[in-house]
Amino acid sequence: MIALSLPDGSVRQFEAPISGAELAADISKSLAKKALAVTVNGELRDLTRTIDTDAEVRVITAADEDIALPLIRHDAAHVMAQAVQDLYPGTQVTIGPAIDNGFYYDFARETPFTPDDLEKIEARMKEIVAADLPLIREEWDRDTAIKTFRDMGEAYKAEIIEALPEEAPISVYRQGDWFDLCKGPHLPSTGKLGTAFKLTKLAGAYWRGDSNNEMLQRIYGTAWANDKQLKAYLTMLEEAEKRDHRRLGREMDLFHMQEEAPGAVFWHPNGWALFRALIDYMRRRQEAAGYVEINTPSVMDRAMWETSGHWQTFREHMYTTQTEDERIFALKPMNCPGCLSVYRSATRSYRDLPLRIAEFGKVNRYEPSGALHGLMRVREFTQDDAHIFCTPEQMEDECRTVVELIMDIYKDFGFTDVRIKFSDRPDKRIGDDATWDKLESALKGALDHMGLPYSHNPGEGAFYGPKLEFVLRDAIGRDWQCGTLQVDMNLPARFQAVYVDKDDTRKPPVMLHRALFGSLERFIGILTEHYAGRFPLWLAPRQAVVATITSDADDHARAVLKALQAAGLKAEADLRNEKINYKIREHSDAKVPVILVVGKREAEEGTVAIRRLGGKDQEILALDKAVATLSDEAAPPA
RNA sequence: GCCGGUAUAGCUCAGCUGGUAGAGCACCUGAUUUGUAAUCAGGGGGUCGCGGGUUCGAACCCUGCUGCCGGCACCA
């Protein structure tokens, strides 16, 4: 006798052990049809597996998206693998998990798959779904399993089993005459997968994610519970493409890149206006927070980089030059050595600390060619960098101040969902454990005192100190790592930076490395996508356009323009002999936030008609009122 | 860096199996003086990414390189 309790609180008694499918059928006919899996005491299981003890049971249907979609996607991966092996015998299967929005499967095959193959595979997948093959779970003996897969020529599967712990059960799922090693669970039959899936892309992927291993061929797909969801997802992808910063960068004339300078940005006036607005803002915030600002050389002798350790650890990412005098120089990949040089240019007293030194430093790093991506990953970029020199006693307070500043600044851009990652000592590190204890507790202490939650990244810190990373989530739910805060007692020592303490002894200061935007280039890329090009007025590179309806209004339009510019607004006038429809369309496409329409009426009355981007209505205001309103709105956050 | 794809006018793209290039938008000129998301007509513009090769002949086929795109790895 077993008792199964259901989510609604009811309990059903059964004489003998019962399968999930039988349980669903016992509850209702329609549930039996819709059932995809069951959870038994919270553990997700196949419908076909027998429940033989008292338990809390829940029947899973497509309505339980969080559970059902991963199941559907995982099944889609299996069906795809079967389709591939049907069509291309000799192809080895490796792994094929469900992922966000879809699934993939990695295959080992000599011949590359082509985009045409995807269509064929998809067609074969639909046949397998139509055949509605039952998925049957089997448990195999470990050695038999290894032998079976090895004999089949499935070396990767055999390797996977060998890597499993001795006591792990080896489960295999069959669908028709095809089977795959898999821990499951799965849908009861391939028909339950439905046809709301689509193969999306081909890619290379290293076996076990290790670049020392051979490269496999990965096929990605997306899969959903129904066609409506699939279509919504595909539409979402199209929308995301429309806000791609590379596309908007061209459409809004922000910047361009070209072949002669891979990974470097040619900023156009519009993009540079944005860049300057961000720097102006940050400069103001930093000055208010007690920072001073410096600027240091881009090209410095290799000896500098040997002292800092970059030459030994970062050489492959550095650009170097050789001049006629045979000295080797390097383009700075980081600003710290320059800043340390400024620190060392005077004898520092404990009274000078904390000393907060900012630099909008342009750095060059030779990034792998495959990593480059628009503004997001470049080889030449500008950091909103700063280094804070302080005593060990001040360290925790300084960390807290930095975190406060970061969180506050992100808020000004509408990033309220910020997650913090804390990375502690890595295996390969310098410095003694006592120092690491201090550095880590300073960082953690700062967060704890502020009551901020954070996740732990054990062993992911820099070799010289632990770090915090600030990951922000944009308007369409994507995560971006921007800010970072690192504590360091190593570099000051390498450069023999010291301060004179109260007792007249020389001591090395603690050095905090921090950046908020991270890279200005990247941050502009993120903002562009976050706002979909519709920047808030204070950031917009073109804030207002005065558009005339007839040439009768030209003089008035010039006066309006003059007034706007006098109030500090980035404004233009469009006096072209074009219809107002044409002008509105063009400036709206260019994402200009405010269009001031002036015609004969406005000219006579001394007013303007304000039309906001995306809005249908207009607001007629007296000129001085309009200018005051707009200049108020265009003020950057304090 | 690795795997796959791709490169034609400023932009988006067409150009069948090889016979020396075409559209829309943008730009220029003219007409139109227009009331809230494309007025009409005319015109100029391309070493078909770069270098080799095959061929009587290459945007098209082969090959090397470079950039870009999608992933993987990397992101101190």
XYZ file of C-alpha atoms (C1' of nucleotides) in Angstrom:
714
model
C 0.000 0.000 0.000
C 1.453 3.391 -0.976
C 0.060 6.848 -0.401
C 0.783 9.601 -2.893
C -0.028 13.173 -1.937
C -0.794 15.630 -4.677
C -0.216 19.395 -4.865
C -3.886 20.125 -4.105
C -3.437 18.408 -0.750
C -5.348 15.254 -1.643
C -3.850 11.821 -1.030
C -4.362 8.787 -3.230
C -3.831 5.249 -2.026
C -2.607 2.477 -4.306
C -2.358 -1.255 -3.730
C 0.908 -1.615 -5.566
C 3.716 0.536 -6.965
C 2.499 2.652 -9.819
C 4.058 4.577 -12.696
C 3.703 8.314 -13.138
C 1.665 7.700 -16.280
C -0.735 5.424 -14.424
C -1.065 7.976 -11.660
C -1.915 10.705 -14.171
C -4.490 8.413 -15.790
C -5.962 7.703 -12.387
C -6.420 11.416 -11.771
C -8.020 12.261 -15.103
C -8.057 11.322 -18.733
C -7.026 14.750 -19.892
C -4.117 14.862 -17.467
C -2.920 11.509 -18.768
C -2.782 13.028 -22.225
C -0.973 16.159 -21.164
C 1.427 14.564 -18.682
C 5.103 14.940 -19.563
C 6.882 13.878 -16.375
C 6.430 13.718 -12.629
C 8.245 15.048 -9.652
C 8.559 12.611 -6.761
C 9.495 14.366 -3.534
C 10.821 17.173 -5.662
C 12.901 14.903 -7.907
C 12.029 15.067 -11.589
C 11.416 11.642 -13.097
C 10.201 9.902 -16.229
C 6.514 9.172 -16.414
C 7.310 5.508 -16.945
C 9.322 5.060 -13.761
C 7.608 3.260 -10.944
C 6.822 5.027 -7.699
C 7.086 2.465 -4.922
C 6.988 4.441 -1.689
C 4.808 7.074 -0.097
C 5.682 10.397 -1.655
C 4.643 13.874 -2.610
C 3.969 13.700 -6.315
C 3.215 16.279 -8.937
C 2.347 15.597 -12.562
C 4.188 17.940 -14.895
C 2.518 19.313 -18.036
C 3.535 21.912 -20.589
C 1.899 24.516 -18.354
C 4.761 24.043 -15.881
C 7.119 25.945 -18.145
C 10.108 26.045 -15.839
C 10.210 22.271 -15.791
C 8.589 21.347 -19.087
C 10.656 23.537 -21.393
C 14.018 22.111 -20.344
C 12.546 18.635 -20.829
C 11.288 19.521 -24.285
C 14.636 21.034 -25.196
C 16.576 18.081 -23.921
C 14.368 15.768 -25.960
C 14.883 17.964 -28.980
C 18.623 17.442 -28.558
C 18.126 13.674 -28.563
C 15.843 13.721 -31.555
C 18.361 15.874 -33.384
C 21.170 13.468 -32.536
C 19.130 10.566 -33.884
C 18.348 12.523 -37.034
C 22.016 13.334 -37.523
C 23.127 9.748 -37.067
C 20.376 8.538 -39.414
C 21.486 10.958 -42.100
C 25.241 10.927 -41.555
C 26.385 7.487 -40.414
C 29.758 7.469 -38.721
C 29.081 10.696 -36.866
C 29.817 10.361 -33.163
C 27.588 11.909 -30.555
C 29.029 13.580 -27.464
C 26.888 15.803 -25.270
C 23.630 17.601 -25.921
C 22.046 19.602 -23.115
C 19.100 21.973 -22.861
C 20.151 25.613 -22.565
C 18.347 28.950 -22.266
C 15.765 29.133 -25.055
C 16.904 25.919 -26.688
C 19.440 23.158 -26.900
C 22.558 22.026 -28.685
C 24.362 18.824 -29.463
C 28.073 18.415 -30.124
C 29.067 15.943 -32.825
C 32.382 14.511 -33.970
C 32.487 14.117 -37.731
C 35.210 14.626 -40.321
C 33.069 16.520 -42.815
C 31.728 19.863 -41.668
C 27.977 20.294 -41.548
C 26.614 22.933 -43.897
C 23.640 25.250 -43.459
C 21.817 23.047 -45.985
C 22.310 20.070 -43.711
C 20.346 21.872 -40.997
C 17.226 21.809 -43.138
C 17.621 18.121 -43.837
C 18.202 17.360 -40.176
C 15.171 19.398 -39.199
C 13.027 17.503 -41.720
C 14.253 14.169 -40.365
C 13.564 15.363 -36.809
C 9.954 16.043 -37.767
C 9.665 12.475 -39.052
C 10.983 11.130 -35.759
C 8.466 13.254 -33.868
C 5.665 12.046 -36.135
C 6.671 8.438 -35.493
C 6.004 9.130 -31.801
C 8.654 6.684 -30.623
C 8.374 5.805 -26.937
C 11.413 6.793 -24.867
C 12.494 3.849 -22.788
C 14.870 4.138 -19.881
C 17.307 1.301 -19.192
C 19.989 0.925 -16.567
C 23.166 -0.705 -17.795
C 26.131 -2.259 -16.176
C 29.058 0.141 -16.312
C 31.553 -2.126 -18.077
C 28.963 -3.360 -20.554
C 28.048 0.218 -21.326
C 31.654 1.229 -21.935
C 32.214 -1.797 -24.132
C 29.000 -1.297 -26.073
C 29.721 2.333 -26.888
C 33.351 1.623 -27.683
C 32.343 -1.210 -30.044
C 29.895 1.135 -31.740
C 32.726 3.564 -32.355
C 31.289 6.035 -29.849
C 34.588 6.873 -28.174
C 33.297 10.053 -26.558
C 30.360 8.354 -24.882
C 32.704 5.656 -23.558
C 34.965 8.375 -22.215
C 32.049 10.094 -20.505
C 31.078 6.894 -18.697
C 34.666 6.259 -17.650
C 34.740 9.696 -16.097
C 31.596 9.016 -14.037
C 31.972 7.925 -10.410
C 32.071 4.117 -10.019
C 28.768 3.941 -8.183
C 26.844 6.202 -10.580
C 23.968 4.441 -12.317
C 24.431 4.254 -16.080
C 21.141 5.030 -17.773
C 20.418 4.786 -21.450
C 17.375 6.058 -23.281
C 16.007 4.282 -26.322
C 13.795 5.791 -28.963
C 13.042 3.299 -31.744
C 16.291 1.566 -32.675
C 18.392 4.516 -31.573
C 19.698 5.027 -28.046
C 21.856 7.457 -26.156
C 23.634 7.550 -22.845
C 21.730 10.034 -20.740
C 20.822 10.563 -17.140
C 17.383 11.840 -18.115
C 14.627 12.327 -17.421
C 12.768 12.497 -20.706
C 9.326 12.925 -22.167
C 7.353 9.676 -22.577
C 7.650 9.692 -26.379
C 9.150 11.727 -29.213
C 5.680 12.868 -30.269
C 5.386 14.939 -27.088
C 8.180 17.130 -28.357
C 5.874 18.698 -30.904
C 7.173 20.715 -33.818
C 7.810 24.109 -32.236
C 11.558 23.869 -32.771
C 14.079 25.169 -35.225
C 17.770 24.591 -35.785
C 19.460 27.943 -35.602
C 23.208 27.831 -35.977
C 26.323 25.829 -36.568
C 29.396 26.357 -34.473
C 32.649 24.825 -33.413
C 33.101 23.849 -29.795
C 36.019 22.227 -27.988
C 35.505 18.790 -26.470
C 34.903 19.358 -22.770
C 35.286 23.102 -23.310
C 39.065 22.851 -23.336
C 40.951 24.570 -26.150
C 43.672 21.911 -25.920
C 41.155 19.327 -27.083
C 39.861 18.676 -30.558
C 37.047 20.777 -31.888
C 33.619 19.284 -32.349
C 30.729 20.511 -34.432
C 27.897 22.001 -32.452
C 24.398 22.470 -33.784
C 22.184 24.879 -31.880
C 18.415 24.887 -31.916
C 15.559 26.559 -30.158
C 12.524 24.662 -28.899
C 9.240 25.651 -27.290
C 5.987 24.171 -26.063
C 4.002 25.534 -29.006
C 4.281 27.491 -32.243
C 3.115 30.686 -30.635
C 6.006 30.654 -28.205
C 8.449 29.799 -30.970
C 7.210 32.676 -33.060
C 7.381 35.062 -30.113
C 10.981 34.014 -29.534
C 11.936 34.554 -33.176
C 10.263 37.969 -33.088
C 12.198 38.804 -29.946
C 15.433 37.940 -31.762
C 14.512 40.312 -34.568
C 13.810 43.073 -32.063
C 17.137 42.460 -30.366
C 18.848 42.798 -33.729
C 17.241 46.178 -34.224
C 18.869 47.455 -31.074
C 22.260 45.961 -31.834
C 24.748 48.743 -31.071
C 26.659 48.057 -34.285
C 23.543 48.694 -36.312
C 22.433 51.716 -34.270
C 25.981 53.022 -34.292
C 25.762 53.241 -38.067
C 22.180 54.449 -38.241
C 22.782 57.159 -35.667
C 26.205 57.990 -37.071
C 27.971 57.349 -33.767
C 31.151 55.621 -34.962
C 32.653 53.301 -37.488
C 35.394 50.718 -37.601
C 37.571 49.722 -40.502
C 39.898 47.046 -41.655
C 43.124 48.948 -41.056
C 42.390 49.202 -37.356
C 40.729 45.982 -36.253
C 39.200 46.339 -32.821
C 39.538 50.124 -32.741
C 36.905 52.812 -32.962
C 36.612 55.857 -35.206
C 34.283 58.073 -33.190
C 32.056 60.358 -35.241
C 30.778 63.664 -33.805
C 27.566 62.064 -32.490
C 29.324 59.196 -30.777
C 32.000 61.456 -29.402
C 29.345 63.740 -27.924
C 28.065 60.716 -26.029
C 31.569 59.798 -24.980
C 32.193 63.316 -23.693
C 28.875 63.447 -21.868
C 29.841 60.278 -19.989
C 33.297 61.541 -19.113
C 31.913 64.923 -18.007
C 29.415 63.144 -15.807
C 31.978 60.790 -14.296
C 34.484 63.565 -13.776
C 31.914 65.546 -11.821
C 30.930 62.547 -9.715
C 34.552 61.700 -8.982
C 35.519 65.220 -8.034
C 32.617 65.280 -5.624
C 33.868 61.985 -4.212
C 37.321 63.384 -3.498
C 39.270 62.126 -6.485
C 42.012 63.950 -8.351
C 42.643 63.261 -12.008
C 45.864 62.588 -13.868
C 47.034 61.537 -17.302
C 50.015 59.284 -18.031
C 51.953 58.151 -21.121
C 50.722 55.505 -23.537
C 54.145 54.346 -24.589
C 56.643 53.324 -21.940
C 59.880 51.372 -21.800
C 59.688 47.641 -21.361
C 61.542 48.023 -18.057
C 58.400 49.613 -16.629
C 56.423 46.520 -17.556
C 59.045 44.198 -16.182
C 58.753 45.968 -12.848
C 54.978 45.714 -12.889
C 55.062 42.068 -13.911
C 53.095 42.606 -17.089
C 56.036 41.673 -19.275
C 56.124 38.277 -17.584
C 52.394 37.614 -17.324
C 50.671 39.721 -19.944
C 53.208 39.842 -22.778
C 51.051 38.135 -25.416
C 48.356 40.783 -25.027
C 50.732 43.722 -25.359
C 51.595 45.838 -28.381
C 55.276 46.634 -28.549
C 57.311 49.006 -30.665
C 60.935 49.225 -31.522
C 62.607 52.496 -32.384
C 65.934 53.333 -34.023
C 67.676 53.512 -30.694
C 66.741 49.847 -30.267
C 64.784 50.455 -27.078
C 61.653 48.374 -26.796
C 58.558 50.227 -25.765
C 55.114 48.903 -25.031
C 51.696 50.487 -25.382
C 50.079 50.477 -21.992
C 47.535 47.695 -21.504
C 46.717 49.048 -18.035
C 47.054 52.321 -16.219
C 48.387 51.147 -12.877
C 52.121 51.584 -13.541
C 51.588 55.142 -14.762
C 49.560 55.941 -11.698
C 52.151 54.401 -9.397
C 54.770 56.594 -11.034
C 52.728 59.651 -10.175
C 52.308 58.379 -6.639
C 56.046 57.949 -6.297
C 56.811 61.404 -7.652
C 56.583 62.817 -4.156
C 57.120 61.606 -0.634
C 53.679 60.682 0.616
C 52.623 61.080 4.226
C 49.907 59.171 6.039
C 48.194 62.562 6.070
C 47.850 62.370 2.277
C 45.898 59.124 2.452
C 43.515 58.039 1.189
C 44.769 59.411 -2.099
C 42.246 58.798 -4.870
C 43.737 59.197 -8.328
C 41.555 58.856 -11.415
C 42.619 58.580 -15.037
C 40.583 58.272 -18.202
C 43.324 56.115 -19.607
C 43.331 54.758 -23.124
C 44.757 51.258 -23.134
C 45.681 48.843 -25.910
C 45.418 45.109 -25.577
C 46.001 42.589 -28.314
C 42.828 40.579 -27.882
C 42.337 37.295 -29.776
C 40.850 38.053 -33.173
C 37.847 35.829 -32.544
C 36.930 37.787 -29.431
C 36.415 41.140 -31.145
C 32.808 42.304 -31.197
C 31.767 45.845 -32.077
C 32.310 48.173 -29.138
C 31.881 45.381 -26.641
C 35.279 43.821 -27.149
C 37.946 46.016 -28.688
C 41.716 46.268 -28.709
C 41.911 49.955 -27.884
C 39.661 51.401 -25.230
C 39.328 54.018 -22.555
C 38.891 53.062 -18.938
C 37.369 55.203 -16.231
C 40.164 53.946 -14.056
C 41.200 55.009 -10.601
C 43.657 53.852 -7.998
C 43.162 54.582 -4.360
C 46.171 54.512 -2.065
C 45.323 54.061 1.576
C 46.444 52.527 4.831
C 45.349 49.004 5.758
C 43.028 50.557 8.340
C 41.308 52.699 5.719
C 40.946 49.871 3.226
C 37.508 48.632 4.205
C 35.984 52.102 4.361
C 37.421 52.930 0.976
C 35.998 49.733 -0.491
C 32.587 50.642 0.872
C 32.788 54.135 -0.592
C 33.667 52.730 -3.980
C 30.802 50.242 -3.913
C 28.396 53.005 -2.921
C 29.586 55.190 -5.759
C 29.255 52.340 -8.268
C 25.725 51.445 -7.249
C 24.652 55.066 -7.192
C 26.044 55.802 -10.620
C 24.475 52.740 -12.213
C 21.118 53.940 -10.935
C 21.469 57.100 -12.989
C 21.415 54.953 -16.115
C 18.444 52.909 -15.025
C 20.475 49.882 -14.045
C 18.899 48.846 -10.787
C 19.423 45.124 -11.148
C 23.114 44.848 -10.298
C 24.696 41.663 -9.081
C 28.025 41.486 -7.326
C 30.481 38.652 -7.667
C 33.199 38.177 -5.098
C 36.301 36.320 -6.240
C 38.776 35.164 -3.630
C 42.334 33.827 -3.644
C 43.351 31.716 -6.621
C 45.701 28.752 -6.356
C 48.374 30.639 -8.218
C 48.946 33.712 -6.121
C 51.543 35.810 -4.416
C 51.563 37.079 -0.856
C 51.019 35.262 2.427
C 47.718 33.970 3.723
C 47.536 36.569 6.479
C 47.564 39.328 3.860
C 44.935 37.549 1.797
C 42.775 37.183 4.886
C 42.934 40.929 5.369
C 42.238 41.789 1.747
C 39.314 39.386 1.455
C 37.709 40.450 4.687
C 37.996 44.099 3.690
C 36.075 43.454 0.497
C 33.521 41.172 2.095
C 33.215 43.437 5.105
C 32.371 46.386 2.895
C 29.552 44.418 1.268
C 28.283 42.972 4.524
C 28.156 46.356 6.201
C 26.123 47.662 3.307
C 23.868 44.631 3.415
C 24.503 43.868 -0.247
C 24.098 40.298 -1.422
C 26.838 38.779 -3.555
C 27.794 35.499 -5.109
C 31.020 33.670 -4.456
C 33.563 32.794 -7.140
C 36.061 30.691 -5.276
C 39.592 30.918 -6.627
C 38.750 33.442 -9.335
C 40.587 36.434 -7.868
C 43.545 38.159 -9.493
C 46.990 36.773 -8.648
C 47.716 39.844 -6.515
C 44.402 40.236 -4.750
C 40.697 39.426 -4.471
C 38.146 41.314 -6.508
C 34.544 42.305 -6.846
C 32.837 42.337 -10.202
C 29.652 44.280 -10.853
C 27.297 42.682 -13.345
C 24.379 44.740 -14.502
C 21.271 43.589 -16.295
C 20.030 45.688 -19.179
C 16.542 46.502 -20.423
C 16.227 43.210 -22.288
C 17.618 41.033 -19.555
C 21.174 40.562 -20.687
C 24.032 40.627 -18.205
C 27.128 42.746 -18.621
C 30.174 42.847 -16.438
C 31.247 46.464 -16.093
C 32.637 47.660 -12.823
C 35.392 46.018 -10.843
C 37.100 46.644 -7.550
C 40.356 44.938 -6.651
C 42.504 45.248 -3.584
C 46.216 44.905 -4.030
C 49.272 44.951 -1.764
C 51.548 43.614 -4.460
C 52.050 46.283 -7.099
C 52.902 49.023 -4.558
C 55.629 46.733 -3.262
C 56.977 45.979 -6.739
C 57.248 49.694 -7.381
C 58.502 50.371 -3.861
C 55.711 52.842 -3.277
C 55.545 53.906 0.360
C 54.118 56.465 2.706
C 55.628 57.872 5.862
C 53.530 56.844 8.830
C 53.003 58.604 12.164
C 55.955 56.781 13.690
C 58.200 58.032 10.874
C 58.543 54.587 9.307
C 57.982 53.913 5.628
C 55.179 51.533 4.826
C 53.674 50.262 1.601
C 50.150 51.543 0.998
C 47.249 49.355 0.013
C 46.204 50.000 -3.574
C 42.616 49.720 -4.728
C 42.012 49.364 -8.463
C 38.544 50.323 -9.567
C 36.538 51.101 -12.688
C 32.805 51.819 -12.926
C 31.991 51.920 -16.595
C 34.902 49.607 -17.185
C 35.501 50.579 -20.779
C 33.837 53.737 -22.077
C 33.543 52.084 -25.481
C 31.819 49.032 -24.077
C 29.617 51.047 -21.798
C 28.413 53.102 -24.749
C 27.666 49.843 -26.566
C 25.696 48.612 -23.572
C 23.829 51.908 -23.170
C 22.966 51.974 -26.858
C 21.352 48.546 -26.636
C 19.841 49.225 -23.209
C 18.095 52.360 -24.457
C 17.620 50.976 -27.987
C 19.232 54.198 -29.209
C 16.689 56.369 -27.398
C 19.121 57.975 -25.019
C 17.795 60.139 -22.206
C 17.967 63.799 -23.097
C 21.113 64.499 -21.088
C 23.052 61.853 -23.015
C 21.531 62.205 -26.468
C 24.141 63.345 -28.958
C 21.525 65.345 -30.884
C 19.054 66.657 -28.367
C 16.697 68.773 -30.452
C 15.960 69.676 -34.053
C 13.985 72.756 -35.037
C 12.016 71.791 -38.139
C 10.212 74.321 -40.274
C 6.982 73.765 -42.156
C 7.429 76.571 -44.648
C 10.226 79.012 -45.353
C 8.049 81.707 -43.786
C 9.167 80.320 -40.463
C 12.909 80.316 -41.190
C 13.698 83.448 -39.195
C 11.734 82.234 -36.241
C 13.446 78.835 -36.478
C 16.855 80.506 -36.386
C 15.824 82.442 -33.284
C 14.611 79.243 -31.635
C 17.862 77.484 -32.488
C 19.879 80.329 -31.055
C 17.898 80.274 -27.825
C 18.303 76.508 -27.466
C 22.023 76.645 -28.095
C 22.411 79.557 -25.687
C 20.812 77.342 -23.057
C 23.488 74.712 -23.746
C 21.366 72.306 -25.753
C 22.796 70.335 -28.632
C 20.342 71.596 -31.209
C 20.139 71.890 -34.980
C 17.762 73.551 -37.396
C 16.242 71.804 -40.404
C 15.224 74.549 -42.837
C 15.229 72.316 -45.898
C 12.519 72.656 -48.437
C 10.852 69.398 -47.448
C 7.482 68.417 -46.087
C 7.131 68.306 -42.322
C 6.238 64.606 -42.615
C 9.544 63.939 -44.251
C 11.491 65.849 -41.612
C 9.702 64.190 -38.732
C 10.267 60.774 -40.154
C 13.939 61.393 -40.750
C 14.702 62.846 -37.314
C 12.580 60.255 -35.577
C 14.495 57.512 -37.349
C 17.675 59.194 -36.152
C 16.245 58.991 -32.609
C 16.408 62.712 -31.918
C 14.477 63.041 -28.628
C 12.829 66.390 -29.322
C 11.574 67.953 -32.535
C 10.433 71.570 -32.343
C 8.039 72.155 -35.203
C 7.598 75.747 -36.312
C 5.255 76.958 -39.026
C 3.625 80.204 -39.889
C 1.451 80.100 -36.784
C 4.342 79.593 -34.374
C 6.341 82.291 -36.112
C 3.519 84.755 -35.652
C 2.840 83.797 -32.057
C 6.435 83.318 -30.944
C 5.795 79.732 -29.907
C 7.095 76.268 -30.709
C 5.320 72.931 -31.052
C 7.291 70.302 -29.133
C 7.075 66.765 -30.422
C 8.707 64.034 -28.372
C 10.305 60.981 -29.939
C 7.748 58.209 -30.265
C 4.898 60.450 -29.137
C 1.933 61.428 -31.246
C 0.912 64.537 -29.401
C 2.497 67.916 -29.506
C 2.706 70.626 -26.923
C 2.601 74.272 -27.909
C 4.739 76.449 -25.661
C 6.049 79.993 -25.633
C 9.684 79.967 -26.727
C 11.217 80.947 -23.367
C 9.061 78.406 -21.550
C 10.076 75.683 -23.996
C 13.762 76.472 -23.647
C 13.549 76.495 -19.858
C 11.710 73.169 -19.805
C 14.110 71.453 -22.170
C 17.248 72.778 -20.548
C 15.952 71.579 -17.170
C 15.332 68.137 -18.596
C 18.718 68.038 -20.278
C 20.593 68.591 -17.030
C 22.699 65.540 -16.200
C 21.883 63.708 -12.964
C 23.504 65.511 -10.042
C 43.649 31.568 -31.559
C 39.989 27.386 -33.250
C 35.408 25.724 -36.259
C 31.811 27.339 -39.837
C 29.947 31.236 -42.808
C 30.641 35.707 -45.442
C 32.849 40.146 -48.349
C 29.181 43.617 -55.017
C 27.770 51.786 -54.720
C 27.757 55.543 -48.319
C 23.578 51.777 -46.469
C 20.391 47.308 -47.464
C 20.673 43.872 -51.121
C 19.951 41.423 -56.545
C 23.309 39.400 -60.224
C 20.681 31.577 -63.040
C 24.863 26.814 -64.682
C 31.825 31.959 -66.093
C 30.550 36.317 -71.451
C 33.980 42.881 -67.937
C 27.468 44.994 -63.101
C 21.784 46.450 -61.243
C 17.607 48.130 -57.630
C 15.776 50.863 -53.371
C 17.405 54.362 -49.834
C 21.298 58.089 -49.279
C 23.943 62.015 -52.300
C 23.731 66.103 -56.299
C 20.442 69.249 -59.640
C 15.633 71.217 -60.803
C 10.493 71.851 -59.711
C 7.266 71.992 -55.449
C 6.219 76.375 -49.750
C 4.194 71.938 -47.843
C 0.847 71.417 -40.430
C 3.152 66.074 -37.636
C 6.716 59.174 -39.713
C 8.838 58.938 -47.207
C 6.445 65.260 -52.981
C 7.849 64.632 -58.113
C 11.466 64.526 -62.105
C 16.459 64.193 -63.700
C 21.716 63.077 -62.563
C 26.480 61.427 -60.651
C 28.611 57.263 -58.201
C 31.431 50.596 -58.127
C 39.967 48.657 -59.144
C 32.882 43.475 -57.406
C 37.962 43.057 -49.862
C 43.416 42.147 -51.381
C 47.121 38.755 -53.904
C 47.977 34.449 -56.901
C 45.918 30.608 -60.251
C 42.476 27.989 -63.968
C 40.181 29.862 -68.615
C 39.836 32.758 -75.099
C 37.195 35.230 -71.103
C 36.318 35.465 -63.699
C 31.970 39.381 -59.319
C 30.982 34.021 -60.304
C 35.630 28.314 -60.225
C 40.417 27.020 -57.222
C 44.042 28.929 -53.619
C 46.562 32.228 -49.902
C 45.759 36.511 -46.902
C 42.731 40.249 -44.389
C 38.246 42.058 -42.319
C 33.484 41.033 -40.706
C 29.353 37.598 -38.847
C 27.832 33.198 -35.551
C 29.811 30.060 -31.930
C 34.037 27.872 -28.895
C 38.265 29.212 -26.082
C 40.012 33.807 -23.920
C 38.455 38.513 -21.183
C 44.759 39.342 -16.126
